[in-house]
Amino acid sequence: MQLRRIVLTLVRKAAAPMISAGFIKRPTPLNLRFRIVESNTLISQKRYSDALDVIWELGQRNLAYPYIGQQIHKIAVYAQKHKDTEIIQKITRDILPAYQASSLKSTEFNKNKAYVCFLAEDWSGTQAALLTLEAGDVNIHNLLWDVHVKRVQLCAQSGEFEPEFQYLATLLDAQLKTNKMRTQAARMALSSLEYAQQLGQDEKTHAPLLTPSVLKLVSPESLRTITPSLPETLRSWIATDQVPRARVAAPSEAVAGNSPLKILLSSEANWNFLKEVSDVFEDAGIEVRFLPFEHIRRAIDQANKDDREHPTMVDMLYASGPFRTPQKEGYEMLEAAAPWATDLIEWCDVVFVEWWNAPAVWCSRYLPDDKALVVRCHSYEAFTTNPYFTNMQRIDGAIFIADHIREVFLNGFCEPGLALEKTKVIQNIRLLQHLSLSEKSEEAQFTLGLMQYSNWNKDPIFALDILEHLIEVDSRWTLRLVGTPWNATLSDFEQAYRTEFLAKLEPLKQNVIIDPFTRDVEAWRTKIGYILSTSRREGSHESIVEGMATGIIPVLRRWPFMKQFGAPESMFPGIPAFDTAQDAAQFILAQSQRTNREAYRASISEQTLKTYDASVAGPELIEYVQAVHQSVHAGVDT
Amino acid sequence: MSNTIRPRIFVQFLDKPSIDPTRGDMINELRFYKALMTFADVYYNDHLLLADGTLETVPDRLHPPSRDYDLYYVRANAELFKSLPHPKVTLALPYDAEMFAIADALIVTTQVWEDLLTTQSGVSKNNPFMSKWYPRTWSVSTKVINIRQSIDELFLRDIPAQDRFEGRAMTTGAQVFGFFGRVTEETIPQTLMTSIQRAQDRAEGSRPVLCGFAGHIQNGAPIPVGSLDLGKVPYTKMPVLLSACLGTLGQECADSSYLGSGKILDSMAVGTPVVSQRNLVREEQLGAEYPGLFDTQEDADEIVWRLCSDPSFGVELSDYLLERRSMFTPKANGAFIRNALETAQLLPLQENR
């Protein structure tokens, strides 16, 4: 017995330095095992404080006893589940100081310390303790991650994302890259971009630039502050995502003129404006097929469910820098998940992406180099985070349906940004011929019309203001509003606006007609003499163009949030625009005095068809896409 | 102007107080109700059912009948069914001995199913359909009435050009054979999967041939590699998607041999060729002479390939279906059901009302 004791003492003494250095694990004392069992029993009885006492009694004897921290963590998690907040207080008050004060360095000590610091929300203490540990421990890895997630939650409130990007970089350096980190990198990038796009406001939405309080601050100057205000690490990652396409030497059959051009039209799910585009292409002998991105998203996310090593679509779109899926890998992933999609891509010469959203980002990152990529931006996309995740170097052609939207886009993402020479403004493809000058009813000469009026952006109160001025002159003036009624689930902001609108409407009720939503807009237009654009922000404002085609006189407000970008004059050159309702009313009154009214209406209709019809924009579109395609193969810029 | 009084029919599905027309199980019920509405006033849960499939007022609980009805139809709610006066009918599935015993008639959707219940002995053992839905031994001592299935009006409307374009875009512009509904190992028609694979090989270089699945895909369902997962398509979008397909594929499972298929009728309604294994139910719905039915793998290969390579064959099948759909419109089916109910003396003859 005496001999056994001596041998054990010698072994312990010999092992001590190795245990401290973390080479071997300290044997678990039998007493500790009993105590853990005992504390587990107390946990099951919901006696969390007693469970903690049992463990901490041992911990006080030796802060480096194995499993102490893990067990404390377990007690705290159960206690939190049952709303027992005292445990965390006790850990913070009694246990944390002991670990903070100790100068022990062993692995077990640091593990315990990491758990305790984590529970007491001492993030830097947790991180410091964890980074001394070996990478392979799953529990430690999970804890490491939990710390990070907690800190990111705090960042989202303060906007201080940079330390967390650096933390991700640190984990990468420690070769701790995991799938979770890729997803987290994507989410952090999105969050920090959204934060930057809040322009200092408190609004927390997924499209901050389109929220009223932020939109009010949008200007070329404020947009240019977004990129510089991003976390430095993210900026450098985004910069590394800007990868030029490889030079494509071999001309395609279409370039050589041996076969018709093949265009693959892609959209997430909104095909609203693409039929006309498709018709224009096909009428010109171009072959067209379609890449519905919603199907691709489903296939990619299914592949991730089947194998977590695969990135999700969110990962593929928004993870940047070292976390970005490489081009070849991403494309091969699509080939495995949705071979029909890569077959379509192989088939085409040009991928034409409608809307600058997810499909545009995906194609800019993963499309094979020999495919020309053209993206068409309508309006809202210029205010989103999508341009920041786009590999602009891989965009061969960018079409904007209005010049002021291009201005917003170019000012928003400016480092390194999209080269102006790769962009072109081409009007939306519209078939207006069937809308040519139509007969107006008698009431039309005193009737203003506003379509899809029921939201803050359309600002129907401005229309009521115009009406108010007109009624002061002649009580026959009437305003007709048409469209879907106010949304049943309005935000507080929209609700407040609606209340204001209704209050303004009340005294004007006799002169306002609210028509329900109709598909027969042409019949509605016959009653309208003046079509109003009272919006705060618009892209091309289609209802104005269509109204003008039927000879309705347009009355344009100078869209307050777009005027710094040259709108609406750039969209409607030669047509007067007004800052105030009074000026607009004066214009209407002047028009109503015209003696050559019918001739004027005819000239508006004629001019509209000459400017905005597909017969003008269609050939422009074809010519542009063909030129882009040729430039890709010729290796010259468009 | 007719003075005929319309009969009043009480209907109820499970214990649902109101109707959600987008739910899969409710879709077929609603089609039946709409066929009834062509000659009767239909009350769901004691509330008048309107032409658009909604209730005049929406109840939040079950209401016992507050008036006398000419007929009561209840599906899968034994407690309610027992409490109702006669005449009352129920669907012949699921099997419920008590309900079956007190029902004045059992409702089925196909002649094949009616024949099975009225002419076969009550042993399920050797019939996969019966052994799935009925007990080992069963008996039907009451009348069995075939109500046929109806086409939903939604599928008979003209599809606007923009919607047709979206359908084409959703199916990539390829030649897509659509399979709609639950996608499971049991329902996927393996013969046709093989035929499509062979057509894909033959079509190399021309417009691609794809198999498209819409609806819930069971984990592990043997979907061929390269198929298009169209996702869960909203019911209102189904006519668009169906019309964008080169053809649709009939299920090959035990149920499809007896119950009939609303999907087949949907396809018929929009004139999209159906390709299906021949069985009595398919012949009943599509007609024995329909050229899209096959008996062997070779026949299936030939039909699929002809659809891919010979547009006139598709037109021939489409024309055939468009002509046949008049049998299954709510109006035509309403007349059929009324006649069946009157013959079974469950409703008074029209001239006596």
PDB file of C-alpha atoms in Angstrom, chain A residues 264-265 269-276 278-279 282 288-292 294-295 298-299 302 306 336-340 344, chain B residues 161-166 168-174 205-208 210 213 219 225-232 237 241:
ATOM      1  CA  LEU A 264     -30.586  32.975 -71.892  1.00  0.00           C
ATOM      2  CA  LEU A 265     -33.029  35.224 -70.040  1.00  0.00           C
ATOM      3  CA  ALA A 269     -39.327  34.761 -60.419  1.00  0.00           C
ATOM      4  CA  ASN A 270     -40.543  38.129 -61.680  1.00  0.00           C
ATOM      5  CA  TRP A 271     -40.986  37.973 -65.453  1.00  0.00           C
ATOM      6  CA  ASN A 272     -43.207  41.060 -65.672  1.00  0.00           C
ATOM      7  CA  PHE A 273     -41.187  43.076 -68.185  1.00  0.00           C
ATOM      8  CA  LEU A 274     -39.467  40.240 -70.004  1.00  0.00           C
ATOM      9  CA  LYS A 275     -42.115  39.096 -72.446  1.00  0.00           C
ATOM     10  CA  GLU A 276     -41.569  42.198 -74.560  1.00  0.00           C
ATOM     11  CA  SER A 278     -38.135  38.089 -75.382  1.00  0.00           C
ATOM     12  CA  ASP A 279     -40.433  39.007 -78.270  1.00  0.00           C
ATOM     13  CA  GLU A 282     -37.119  36.367 -81.158  1.00  0.00           C
ATOM     14  CA  VAL A 288     -34.184  32.561 -76.436  1.00  0.00           C
ATOM     15  CA  ARG A 289     -34.367  30.207 -73.466  1.00  0.00           C
ATOM     16  CA  PHE A 290     -34.944  30.861 -69.792  1.00  0.00           C
ATOM     17  CA  LEU A 291     -33.126  30.359 -66.525  1.00  0.00           C
ATOM     18  CA  PRO A 292     -35.630  30.625 -63.655  1.00  0.00           C
ATOM     19  CA  GLU A 294     -35.932  30.298 -58.101  1.00  0.00           C
ATOM     20  CA  HIS A 295     -35.409  26.726 -59.336  1.00  0.00           C
ATOM     21  CA  ARG A 298     -34.071  25.508 -54.552  1.00  0.00           C
ATOM     22  CA  ALA A 299     -31.607  23.051 -56.076  1.00  0.00           C
ATOM     23  CA  GLN A 302     -31.405  21.177 -51.360  1.00  0.00           C
ATOM     24  CA  ASP A 306     -28.122  16.779 -48.380  1.00  0.00           C
ATOM     25  CA  ALA A 336     -24.278  18.654 -59.753  1.00  0.00           C
ATOM     26  CA  ALA A 337     -27.409  20.169 -58.231  1.00  0.00           C
ATOM     27  CA  ALA A 338     -29.201  21.288 -61.386  1.00  0.00           C
ATOM     28  CA  PRO A 339     -27.582  19.956 -64.562  1.00  0.00           C
ATOM     29  CA  TRP A 340     -30.453  21.315 -66.634  1.00  0.00           C
ATOM     30  CA  LEU A 344     -28.782  25.965 -70.587  1.00  0.00           C
TER      31      LEU A 344
ATOM     32  CA  ALA B 161     -50.356  36.046 -73.117  1.00  0.00           C
ATOM     33  CA  GLN B 162     -48.174  37.329 -70.260  1.00  0.00           C
ATOM     34  CA  ASP B 163     -49.096  34.307 -68.129  1.00  0.00           C
ATOM     35  CA  ARG B 164     -48.328  31.951 -71.001  1.00  0.00           C
ATOM     36  CA  PHE B 165     -44.944  33.602 -71.309  1.00  0.00           C
ATOM     37  CA  GLU B 166     -44.292  33.137 -67.591  1.00  0.00           C
ATOM     38  CA  ARG B 168     -42.722  29.124 -70.707  1.00  0.00           C
ATOM     39  CA  ALA B 169     -40.066  30.863 -68.631  1.00  0.00           C
ATOM     40  CA  MET B 170     -40.770  28.732 -65.542  1.00  0.00           C
ATOM     41  CA  THR B 171     -40.210  25.625 -67.646  1.00  0.00           C
ATOM     42  CA  THR B 172     -37.016  27.100 -69.200  1.00  0.00           C
ATOM     43  CA  GLY B 173     -38.280  26.900 -72.772  1.00  0.00           C
ATOM     44  CA  ALA B 174     -37.463  23.199 -72.827  1.00  0.00           C
ATOM     45  CA  GLY B 205     -28.674  18.843 -79.951  1.00  0.00           C
ATOM     46  CA  SER B 206     -32.265  19.961 -80.333  1.00  0.00           C
ATOM     47  CA  ARG B 207     -34.626  21.479 -77.761  1.00  0.00           C
ATOM     48  CA  PRO B 208     -33.902  19.748 -74.474  1.00  0.00           C
ATOM     49  CA  LEU B 210     -36.887  17.567 -69.207  1.00  0.00           C
ATOM     50  CA  PHE B 213     -41.852  17.933 -60.753  1.00  0.00           C
ATOM     51  CA  ASN B 219     -37.124  12.660 -49.232  1.00  0.00           C
ATOM     52  CA  VAL B 225     -30.929  13.204 -62.203  1.00  0.00           C
ATOM     53  CA  GLY B 226     -31.349  16.403 -64.172  1.00  0.00           C
ATOM     54  CA  SER B 227     -35.051  16.814 -63.443  1.00  0.00           C
ATOM     55  CA  LEU B 228     -36.517  20.238 -62.927  1.00  0.00           C
ATOM     56  CA  ASP B 229     -37.872  20.838 -59.422  1.00  0.00           C
ATOM     57  CA  LEU B 230     -40.610  23.381 -60.042  1.00  0.00           C
ATOM     58  CA  GLY B 231     -41.349  23.769 -56.340  1.00  0.00           C
ATOM     59  CA  LYS B 232     -44.719  24.135 -54.721  1.00  0.00           C
ATOM     60  CA  LYS B 237     -50.814  29.164 -61.203  1.00  0.00           C
ATOM     61  CA  LEU B 241     -47.777  25.726 -65.684  1.00  0.00           C
TER      62      LEU B 241
END
